[in-house]
PDB file of C-alpha atoms and ligand atoms in Angstrom:
ATOM      1  CA  UNK P   1      -5.252 -24.244 -13.487  1.00 58.00           C
ATOM      2  CA  UNK P   2      -6.291 -24.680 -17.035  1.00 90.00           C
ATOM      3  CA  UNK P   3      -9.166 -27.147 -17.398  1.00 95.00           C
ATOM      4  CA  UNK P   4     -11.817 -25.687 -15.112  1.00 96.00           C
ATOM      5  CA  UNK P   5     -14.626 -28.115 -15.963  1.00 96.00           C
ATOM      6  CA  UNK P   6     -15.258 -30.616 -18.770  1.00 96.00           C
ATOM      7  CA  UNK P   7     -16.261 -27.774 -21.102  1.00 96.00           C
ATOM      8  CA  UNK P   8     -14.351 -24.759 -19.853  1.00 98.00           C
ATOM      9  CA  UNK P   9     -10.657 -23.959 -20.153  1.00 97.00           C
ATOM     10  CA  UNK P  10      -8.779 -20.965 -18.846  1.00 96.00           C
ATOM     11  CA  UNK P  11      -6.121 -20.060 -21.406  1.00 96.00           C
ATOM     12  CA  UNK P  12      -2.759 -19.598 -19.725  1.00 90.00           C
ATOM     13  CA  UNK P  13       0.324 -17.801 -20.916  1.00 90.00           C
ATOM     14  CA  UNK P  14      -1.090 -14.539 -22.247  1.00 90.00           C
ATOM     15  CA  UNK P  15       0.928 -11.688 -20.773  1.00 88.00           C
ATOM     16  CA  UNK P  16      -0.278  -8.171 -20.005  1.00 91.00           C
ATOM     17  CA  UNK P  17       1.637  -4.923 -20.601  1.00 89.00           C
ATOM     18  CA  UNK P  18       1.062  -4.067 -16.931  1.00 90.00           C
ATOM     19  CA  UNK P  19       3.478  -6.457 -15.170  1.00 86.00           C
ATOM     20  CA  UNK P  20       1.163  -6.579 -12.128  1.00 88.00           C
ATOM     21  CA  UNK P  21      -1.671  -7.825 -14.284  1.00 85.00           C
ATOM     22  CA  UNK P  22      -2.685 -10.946 -16.097  1.00 85.00           C
ATOM     23  CA  UNK P  23      -5.409 -11.555 -18.604  1.00 93.00           C
ATOM     24  CA  UNK P  24      -7.212 -14.812 -19.262  1.00 95.00           C
ATOM     25  CA  UNK P  25      -9.074 -15.627 -22.425  1.00 97.00           C
ATOM     26  CA  UNK P  26     -11.456 -18.569 -21.929  1.00 98.00           C
ATOM     27  CA  UNK P  27     -12.376 -21.457 -24.148  1.00 98.00           C
ATOM     28  CA  UNK P  28     -15.785 -23.078 -24.070  1.00 98.00           C
ATOM     29  CA  UNK P  29     -16.150 -26.502 -25.694  1.00 97.00           C
ATOM     30  CA  UNK P  30     -19.657 -26.467 -27.142  1.00 97.00           C
ATOM     31  CA  UNK P  31     -18.944 -29.902 -28.648  1.00 92.00           C
ATOM     32  CA  UNK P  32     -16.203 -31.637 -30.669  1.00 85.00           C
ATOM     33  CA  UNK P  33     -14.626 -29.118 -33.097  1.00 89.00           C
ATOM     34  CA  UNK P  34     -17.131 -26.459 -32.060  1.00 96.00           C
ATOM     35  CA  UNK P  35     -15.253 -24.093 -29.801  1.00 98.00           C
ATOM     36  CA  UNK P  36     -16.179 -20.697 -28.427  1.00 98.00           C
ATOM     37  CA  UNK P  37     -13.306 -18.357 -27.642  1.00 98.00           C
ATOM     38  CA  UNK P  38     -14.087 -15.663 -25.114  1.00 98.00           C
ATOM     39  CA  UNK P  39     -11.909 -12.534 -25.472  1.00 98.00           C
ATOM     40  CA  UNK P  40      -8.997 -13.529 -27.706  1.00 97.00           C
ATOM     41  CA  UNK P  41      -6.691 -10.881 -26.209  1.00 96.00           C
ATOM     42  CA  UNK P  42      -3.702  -9.211 -27.845  1.00 96.00           C
ATOM     43  CA  UNK P  43      -2.928  -9.570 -31.538  1.00 96.00           C
ATOM     44  CA  UNK P  44       0.768 -10.125 -30.795  1.00 95.00           C
ATOM     45  CA  UNK P  45      -0.119 -13.162 -28.664  1.00 94.00           C
ATOM     46  CA  UNK P  46      -2.089 -15.185 -31.181  1.00 96.00           C
ATOM     47  CA  UNK P  47       0.877 -17.635 -31.406  1.00 96.00           C
ATOM     48  CA  UNK P  48       0.453 -18.323 -27.654  1.00 95.00           C
ATOM     49  CA  UNK P  49      -3.258 -18.899 -28.203  1.00 96.00           C
ATOM     50  CA  UNK P  50      -2.636 -21.264 -31.118  1.00 97.00           C
ATOM     51  CA  UNK P  51      -0.027 -23.210 -29.185  1.00 96.00           C
ATOM     52  CA  UNK P  52      -2.402 -23.549 -26.260  1.00 96.00           C
ATOM     53  CA  UNK P  53      -5.165 -24.905 -28.502  1.00 96.00           C
ATOM     54  CA  UNK P  54      -2.743 -27.412 -30.042  1.00 95.00           C
ATOM     55  CA  UNK P  55      -1.613 -28.570 -26.603  1.00 95.00           C
ATOM     56  CA  UNK P  56      -5.177 -29.501 -25.658  1.00 94.00           C
ATOM     57  CA  UNK P  57      -5.844 -31.198 -28.993  1.00 95.00           C
ATOM     58  CA  UNK P  58      -7.545 -28.484 -31.025  1.00 96.00           C
ATOM     59  CA  UNK P  59      -6.776 -26.171 -33.881  1.00 96.00           C
ATOM     60  CA  UNK P  60      -7.695 -22.521 -34.252  1.00 97.00           C
ATOM     61  CA  UNK P  61      -9.957 -23.611 -37.144  1.00 97.00           C
ATOM     62  CA  UNK P  62     -12.156 -25.365 -34.556  1.00 97.00           C
ATOM     63  CA  UNK P  63     -13.124 -21.957 -33.156  1.00 98.00           C
ATOM     64  CA  UNK P  64     -16.643 -21.270 -34.428  1.00 98.00           C
ATOM     65  CA  UNK P  65     -17.546 -18.347 -32.185  1.00 98.00           C
ATOM     66  CA  UNK P  66     -15.585 -15.435 -30.745  1.00 98.00           C
ATOM     67  CA  UNK P  67     -17.383 -13.637 -27.931  1.00 98.00           C
ATOM     68  CA  UNK P  68     -16.111 -10.170 -27.033  1.00 98.00           C
ATOM     69  CA  UNK P  69     -17.150  -9.208 -23.510  1.00 98.00           C
ATOM     70  CA  UNK P  70     -16.131  -5.616 -24.240  1.00 98.00           C
ATOM     71  CA  UNK P  71     -14.073  -3.285 -26.407  1.00 97.00           C
ATOM     72  CA  UNK P  72     -10.825  -3.011 -24.389  1.00 96.00           C
ATOM     73  CA  UNK P  73      -7.568  -3.824 -26.161  1.00 95.00           C
ATOM     74  CA  UNK P  74      -6.510  -6.646 -23.810  1.00 95.00           C
ATOM     75  CA  UNK P  75      -9.750  -8.473 -24.674  1.00 97.00           C
ATOM     76  CA  UNK P  76     -10.635  -7.625 -28.256  1.00 98.00           C
ATOM     77  CA  UNK P  77      -7.523  -6.742 -30.228  1.00 97.00           C
ATOM     78  CA  UNK P  78      -6.950 -10.192 -31.754  1.00 98.00           C
ATOM     79  CA  UNK P  79     -10.586 -10.729 -32.816  1.00 98.00           C
ATOM     80  CA  UNK P  80     -10.283  -9.871 -36.507  1.00 98.00           C
ATOM     81  CA  UNK P  81      -7.188 -12.005 -36.967  1.00 98.00           C
ATOM     82  CA  UNK P  82      -8.665 -15.000 -35.117  1.00 98.00           C
ATOM     83  CA  UNK P  83     -11.761 -14.650 -37.317  1.00 98.00           C
ATOM     84  CA  UNK P  84      -9.579 -14.540 -40.426  1.00 98.00           C
ATOM     85  CA  UNK P  85      -7.728 -17.700 -39.377  1.00 98.00           C
ATOM     86  CA  UNK P  86     -10.791 -19.643 -38.227  1.00 98.00           C
ATOM     87  CA  UNK P  87     -13.837 -18.305 -40.042  1.00 98.00           C
ATOM     88  CA  UNK P  88     -15.543 -17.866 -36.656  1.00 98.00           C
ATOM     89  CA  UNK P  89     -18.407 -15.418 -36.113  1.00 98.00           C
ATOM     90  CA  UNK P  90     -17.904 -12.525 -33.714  1.00 98.00           C
ATOM     91  CA  UNK P  91     -20.491 -11.854 -30.985  1.00 99.00           C
ATOM     92  CA  UNK P  92     -20.890  -8.875 -28.658  1.00 98.00           C
ATOM     93  CA  UNK P  93     -23.585  -6.887 -26.907  1.00 98.00           C
ATOM     94  CA  UNK P  94     -25.338  -4.546 -29.351  1.00 98.00           C
ATOM     95  CA  UNK P  95     -24.102  -1.465 -27.469  1.00 98.00           C
ATOM     96  CA  UNK P  96     -20.480  -2.630 -27.512  1.00 98.00           C
ATOM     97  CA  UNK P  97     -20.740  -3.508 -31.212  1.00 98.00           C
ATOM     98  CA  UNK P  98     -20.940   0.241 -31.955  1.00 98.00           C
ATOM     99  CA  UNK P  99     -17.698   0.941 -30.080  1.00 98.00           C
ATOM    100  CA  UNK P 100     -16.029  -2.102 -31.637  1.00 98.00           C
ATOM    101  CA  UNK P 101     -16.901  -0.657 -35.054  1.00 98.00           C
ATOM    102  CA  UNK P 102     -15.489   2.761 -33.971  1.00 98.00           C
ATOM    103  CA  UNK P 103     -18.913   4.270 -34.470  1.00 97.00           C
ATOM    104  CA  UNK P 104     -18.390   6.114 -32.144  1.00 96.00           C
ATOM    105  CA  UNK P 105     -14.780   5.350 -31.131  1.00 95.00           C
ATOM    106  CA  UNK P 106     -14.404   4.324 -27.485  1.00 95.00           C
ATOM    107  CA  UNK P 107     -12.591   7.144 -25.697  1.00 93.00           C
ATOM    108  CA  UNK P 108     -12.121   5.370 -22.364  1.00 90.00           C
ATOM    109  CA  UNK P 109     -11.587   5.257 -19.523  1.00 93.00           C
ATOM    110  CA  UNK P 110      -8.928   4.251 -19.891  1.00 92.00           C
ATOM    111  CA  UNK P 111      -7.941   6.094 -23.062  1.00 89.00           C
ATOM    112  CA  UNK P 112      -4.882   4.762 -24.870  1.00 88.00           C
ATOM    113  CA  UNK P 113      -3.034   7.858 -23.663  1.00 89.00           C
ATOM    114  CA  UNK P 114      -3.982   7.152 -20.009  1.00 89.00           C
ATOM    115  CA  UNK P 115      -2.856   3.547 -20.378  1.00 89.00           C
ATOM    116  CA  UNK P 116       0.486   4.622 -21.882  1.00 90.00           C
ATOM    117  CA  UNK P 117       1.045   7.117 -19.060  1.00 91.00           C
ATOM    118  CA  UNK P 118       0.190   4.535 -16.399  1.00 90.00           C
ATOM    119  CA  UNK P 119       2.606   2.050 -17.953  1.00 92.00           C
ATOM    120  CA  UNK P 120       5.280   4.717 -18.232  1.00 92.00           C
ATOM    121  CA  UNK P 121       4.885   5.348 -14.481  1.00 93.00           C
ATOM    122  CA  UNK P 122       5.421   1.635 -13.918  1.00 92.00           C
ATOM    123  CA  UNK P 123       8.692   1.871 -15.832  1.00 92.00           C
ATOM    124  CA  UNK P 124       7.415   0.383 -19.100  1.00 92.00           C
ATOM    125  CA  UNK P 125       8.785   2.446 -21.965  1.00 89.00           C
ATOM    126  CA  UNK P 126       6.847   3.119 -25.162  1.00 87.00           C
ATOM    127  CA  UNK P 127       9.667   1.387 -27.053  1.00 89.00           C
ATOM    128  CA  UNK P 128       9.464  -1.880 -25.131  1.00 90.00           C
ATOM    129  CA  UNK P 129       5.670  -1.797 -25.402  1.00 90.00           C
ATOM    130  CA  UNK P 130       5.692  -1.406 -29.140  1.00 90.00           C
ATOM    131  CA  UNK P 131       8.331  -4.134 -29.421  1.00 92.00           C
ATOM    132  CA  UNK P 132       6.145  -6.607 -27.525  1.00 91.00           C
ATOM    133  CA  UNK P 133       2.618  -5.542 -28.383  1.00 92.00           C
ATOM    134  CA  UNK P 134       2.873  -3.317 -31.425  1.00 91.00           C
ATOM    135  CA  UNK P 135       0.081  -0.864 -30.837  1.00 91.00           C
ATOM    136  CA  UNK P 136      -2.455  -0.674 -27.998  1.00 90.00           C
ATOM    137  CA  UNK P 137      -5.139   0.460 -30.422  1.00 92.00           C
ATOM    138  CA  UNK P 138      -7.951  -1.819 -31.557  1.00 94.00           C
ATOM    139  CA  UNK P 139      -8.775  -1.650 -35.253  1.00 97.00           C
ATOM    140  CA  UNK P 140     -12.492  -1.517 -36.135  1.00 98.00           C
ATOM    141  CA  UNK P 141     -14.217  -4.856 -35.572  1.00 98.00           C
ATOM    142  CA  UNK P 142     -17.390  -5.779 -37.388  1.00 98.00           C
ATOM    143  CA  UNK P 143     -19.595  -7.821 -35.050  1.00 98.00           C
ATOM    144  CA  UNK P 144     -21.537 -10.580 -36.854  1.00 98.00           C
ATOM    145  CA  UNK P 145     -24.119 -11.225 -34.143  1.00 98.00           C
ATOM    146  CA  UNK P 146     -25.271  -8.531 -31.743  1.00 98.00           C
ATOM    147  CA  UNK P 147     -26.760  -9.893 -28.535  1.00 98.00           C
ATOM    148  CA  UNK P 148     -28.862  -8.564 -25.658  1.00 98.00           C
ATOM    149  CA  UNK P 149     -29.291  -9.439 -22.004  1.00 98.00           C
ATOM    150  CA  UNK P 150     -30.748 -12.938 -21.624  1.00 98.00           C
ATOM    151  CA  UNK P 151     -29.786 -14.168 -25.114  1.00 98.00           C
ATOM    152  CA  UNK P 152     -28.034 -17.513 -25.489  1.00 98.00           C
ATOM    153  CA  UNK P 153     -24.792 -17.878 -27.443  1.00 98.00           C
ATOM    154  CA  UNK P 154     -24.757 -21.652 -27.771  1.00 98.00           C
ATOM    155  CA  UNK P 155     -24.951 -22.861 -24.165  1.00 98.00           C
ATOM    156  CA  UNK P 156     -23.786 -19.567 -22.655  1.00 98.00           C
ATOM    157  CA  UNK P 157     -26.307 -17.056 -21.359  1.00 98.00           C
ATOM    158  CA  UNK P 158     -25.559 -13.371 -21.898  1.00 98.00           C
ATOM    159  CA  UNK P 159     -25.765 -11.172 -18.796  1.00 98.00           C
ATOM    160  CA  UNK P 160     -25.485  -7.478 -19.588  1.00 98.00           C
ATOM    161  CA  UNK P 161     -23.178  -6.043 -16.900  1.00 98.00           C
ATOM    162  CA  UNK P 162     -22.594  -2.394 -17.809  1.00 98.00           C
ATOM    163  CA  UNK P 163     -20.333  -0.084 -15.828  1.00 98.00           C
ATOM    164  CA  UNK P 164     -16.818  -1.088 -16.835  1.00 97.00           C
ATOM    165  CA  UNK P 165     -17.997  -0.279 -20.382  1.00 98.00           C
ATOM    166  CA  UNK P 166     -21.603   0.381 -21.499  1.00 98.00           C
ATOM    167  CA  UNK P 167     -22.045  -2.909 -23.355  1.00 98.00           C
ATOM    168  CA  UNK P 168     -19.904  -5.130 -21.127  1.00 98.00           C
ATOM    169  CA  UNK P 169     -21.265  -8.663 -20.783  1.00 98.00           C
ATOM    170  CA  UNK P 170     -20.738 -11.600 -18.468  1.00 98.00           C
ATOM    171  CA  UNK P 171     -21.573 -15.174 -19.470  1.00 98.00           C
ATOM    172  CA  UNK P 172     -23.341 -17.857 -17.459  1.00 98.00           C
ATOM    173  CA  UNK P 173     -23.069 -21.612 -18.000  1.00 98.00           C
ATOM    174  CA  UNK P 174     -25.897 -23.014 -15.947  1.00 98.00           C
ATOM    175  CA  UNK P 175     -24.912 -26.698 -16.180  1.00 98.00           C
ATOM    176  CA  UNK P 176     -21.669 -26.054 -14.261  1.00 98.00           C
ATOM    177  CA  UNK P 177     -23.052 -23.146 -12.184  1.00 98.00           C
ATOM    178  CA  UNK P 178     -20.195 -21.191 -13.670  1.00 98.00           C
ATOM    179  CA  UNK P 179     -19.993 -17.476 -14.328  1.00 98.00           C
ATOM    180  CA  UNK P 180     -17.498 -15.785 -16.636  1.00 98.00           C
ATOM    181  CA  UNK P 181     -17.413 -12.315 -15.142  1.00 98.00           C
ATOM    182  CA  UNK P 182     -14.854 -10.744 -17.524  1.00 98.00           C
ATOM    183  CA  UNK P 183     -13.995  -7.278 -16.142  1.00 97.00           C
ATOM    184  CA  UNK P 184     -16.957  -6.985 -13.745  1.00 98.00           C
ATOM    185  CA  UNK P 185     -14.870  -8.248 -10.841  1.00 97.00           C
ATOM    186  CA  UNK P 186     -11.112  -8.606 -10.335  1.00 96.00           C
ATOM    187  CA  UNK P 187      -9.124 -10.618  -7.823  1.00 95.00           C
ATOM    188  CA  UNK P 188      -5.597  -9.939  -6.505  1.00 91.00           C
ATOM    189  CA  UNK P 189      -4.237  -8.223  -9.637  1.00 90.00           C
ATOM    190  CA  UNK P 190      -2.821  -4.832 -10.563  1.00 88.00           C
ATOM    191  CA  UNK P 191      -1.402  -4.399  -7.078  1.00 85.00           C
ATOM    192  CA  UNK P 192      -4.684  -4.974  -5.181  1.00 87.00           C
ATOM    193  CA  UNK P 193      -4.938  -7.314  -2.185  1.00 90.00           C
ATOM    194  CA  UNK P 194      -8.339  -8.890  -2.570  1.00 93.00           C
ATOM    195  CA  UNK P 195     -11.409  -8.949  -4.800  1.00 96.00           C
ATOM    196  CA  UNK P 196     -12.728  -5.703  -6.198  1.00 96.00           C
ATOM    197  CA  UNK P 197     -15.330  -4.363  -8.576  1.00 97.00           C
ATOM    198  CA  UNK P 198     -14.138  -2.638 -11.765  1.00 94.00           C
ATOM    199  CA  UNK P 199     -12.304   0.467 -10.546  1.00 89.00           C
ATOM    200  CA  UNK P 200     -13.173   4.099 -11.467  1.00 91.00           C
ATOM    201  CA  UNK P 201      -9.936   4.612 -13.485  1.00 89.00           C
ATOM    202  CA  UNK P 202     -11.024   1.885 -15.908  1.00 93.00           C
ATOM    203  CA  UNK P 203     -14.823   2.210 -15.737  1.00 94.00           C
ATOM    204  CA  UNK P 204     -17.136   4.416 -17.711  1.00 95.00           C
ATOM    205  CA  UNK P 205     -19.642   4.305 -14.830  1.00 97.00           C
ATOM    206  CA  UNK P 206     -18.271   2.853 -11.566  1.00 96.00           C
ATOM    207  CA  UNK P 207     -21.615   3.042  -9.717  1.00 96.00           C
ATOM    208  CA  UNK P 208     -23.350   1.124 -12.485  1.00 97.00           C
ATOM    209  CA  UNK P 209     -20.534  -1.445 -12.237  1.00 98.00           C
ATOM    210  CA  UNK P 210     -21.537  -2.009  -8.602  1.00 97.00           C
ATOM    211  CA  UNK P 211     -25.191  -2.464  -9.584  1.00 97.00           C
ATOM    212  CA  UNK P 212     -24.101  -4.973 -12.248  1.00 98.00           C
ATOM    213  CA  UNK P 213     -22.058  -6.897  -9.679  1.00 98.00           C
ATOM    214  CA  UNK P 214     -25.102  -6.916  -7.402  1.00 98.00           C
ATOM    215  CA  UNK P 215     -27.150  -8.377 -10.228  1.00 98.00           C
ATOM    216  CA  UNK P 216     -24.504 -11.059 -10.760  1.00 98.00           C
ATOM    217  CA  UNK P 217     -24.656 -11.908  -7.047  1.00 98.00           C
ATOM    218  CA  UNK P 218     -28.291 -12.984  -7.538  1.00 98.00           C
ATOM    219  CA  UNK P 219     -27.432 -15.612 -10.144  1.00 98.00           C
ATOM    220  CA  UNK P 220     -27.089 -19.209  -9.004  1.00 98.00           C
ATOM    221  CA  UNK P 221     -23.346 -19.851  -9.481  1.00 98.00           C
ATOM    222  CA  UNK P 222     -20.497 -21.480  -7.544  1.00 98.00           C
ATOM    223  CA  UNK P 223     -17.557 -20.781  -9.841  1.00 98.00           C
ATOM    224  CA  UNK P 224     -16.384 -17.347 -10.913  1.00 98.00           C
ATOM    225  CA  UNK P 225     -13.801 -16.920 -13.641  1.00 98.00           C
ATOM    226  CA  UNK P 226     -12.487 -13.398 -14.095  1.00 97.00           C
ATOM    227  CA  UNK P 227     -10.373 -11.966 -16.888  1.00 96.00           C
ATOM    228  CA  UNK P 228      -7.927 -10.507 -14.361  1.00 95.00           C
ATOM    229  CA  UNK P 229      -7.312 -12.670 -11.308  1.00 93.00           C
ATOM    230  CA  UNK P 230      -4.637 -14.563  -9.422  1.00 91.00           C
ATOM    231  CA  UNK P 231      -6.820 -17.675  -9.609  1.00 91.00           C
ATOM    232  CA  UNK P 232     -10.516 -18.350 -10.262  1.00 94.00           C
ATOM    233  CA  UNK P 233     -12.983 -18.801  -7.411  1.00 94.00           C
ATOM    234  CA  UNK P 234     -14.154 -22.376  -7.755  1.00 96.00           C
ATOM    235  CA  UNK P 235     -16.525 -22.628  -4.828  1.00 97.00           C
ATOM    236  CA  UNK P 236     -18.681 -20.273  -2.833  1.00 97.00           C
ATOM    237  CA  UNK P 237     -18.178 -17.571  -5.446  1.00 98.00           C
ATOM    238  CA  UNK P 238     -21.732 -16.235  -5.320  1.00 98.00           C
ATOM    239  CA  UNK P 239     -21.479 -15.628  -1.575  1.00 98.00           C
ATOM    240  CA  UNK P 240     -18.103 -13.914  -2.034  1.00 98.00           C
ATOM    241  CA  UNK P 241     -19.556 -11.562  -4.651  1.00 98.00           C
ATOM    242  CA  UNK P 242     -22.599 -10.875  -2.462  1.00 98.00           C
ATOM    243  CA  UNK P 243     -20.322  -9.905   0.439  1.00 98.00           C
ATOM    244  CA  UNK P 244     -18.164  -7.722  -1.808  1.00 98.00           C
ATOM    245  CA  UNK P 245     -21.199  -5.891  -3.202  1.00 98.00           C
ATOM    246  CA  UNK P 246     -22.585  -5.308   0.301  1.00 97.00           C
ATOM    247  CA  UNK P 247     -19.298  -3.618   1.290  1.00 97.00           C
ATOM    248  CA  UNK P 248     -19.381  -1.351  -1.762  1.00 96.00           C
ATOM    249  CA  UNK P 249     -22.997  -0.373  -1.205  1.00 96.00           C
ATOM    250  CA  UNK P 250     -22.289   0.341   2.455  1.00 95.00           C
ATOM    251  CA  UNK P 251     -19.453   2.660   1.373  1.00 93.00           C
ATOM    252  CA  UNK P 252     -21.628   4.389  -1.226  1.00 90.00           C
ATOM    253  CA  UNK P 253     -24.268   5.107   1.385  1.00 89.00           C
ATOM    254  CA  UNK P 254     -21.495   6.504   3.593  1.00 82.00           C
TER     255      UNK P 254
HETATM  256 ZN1  LIG T 301     -11.599  -4.024 -19.608  1.00 57.27          ZN
END
């Protein structure tokens, strides 16, 4: 699955240091040679990104906007380099822009140390990690345009979905009833069976993440594209999220 709709591509081929995981950057075609890249991913994998763009008839110079849904390394690390290559402007929520600038630095969860320990437990050595990914740190990123809930970035509407991180955003493309949920919701990755809301080990505020997912469930969408998933949900996604949220809230109430 790569071309989701006329305007939306899921970028394949980006690996994740956690072998049970995957991460998907997304490409939104605003119009000819005006591309929006959502979460460019790891610095070491820019060649994969460039190859992908070439395969679908574009060049990295066609990228005019880079949207960072949040500060985590598997989403944001390549942003400065993609900007350097393309001249694109970087967008993020105003809260996340502070963390992206390291003012203050984002301490997790997960911290880099926690991530390294988790990977070590999965049998991934520090040596093989640094060979493939270099560092798991994100250098300071200067955001060009800080956005708030409800703002439009081109044709994409910003939905502030805090919890995973404080300034985490999702993006809504009304024309296709399509929601880019980033790390709000996951599906069949990292060893889990089904869909789940951003887990406590990787969320600054797991309860707020549930409230954000509930808010998403009230948006009129059919398609849900997640950053970490086995495959996107291309129909009935709103109902699936509504059911998931109801289960979480039931559990919270005990
Ligand atoms: Zn994340």
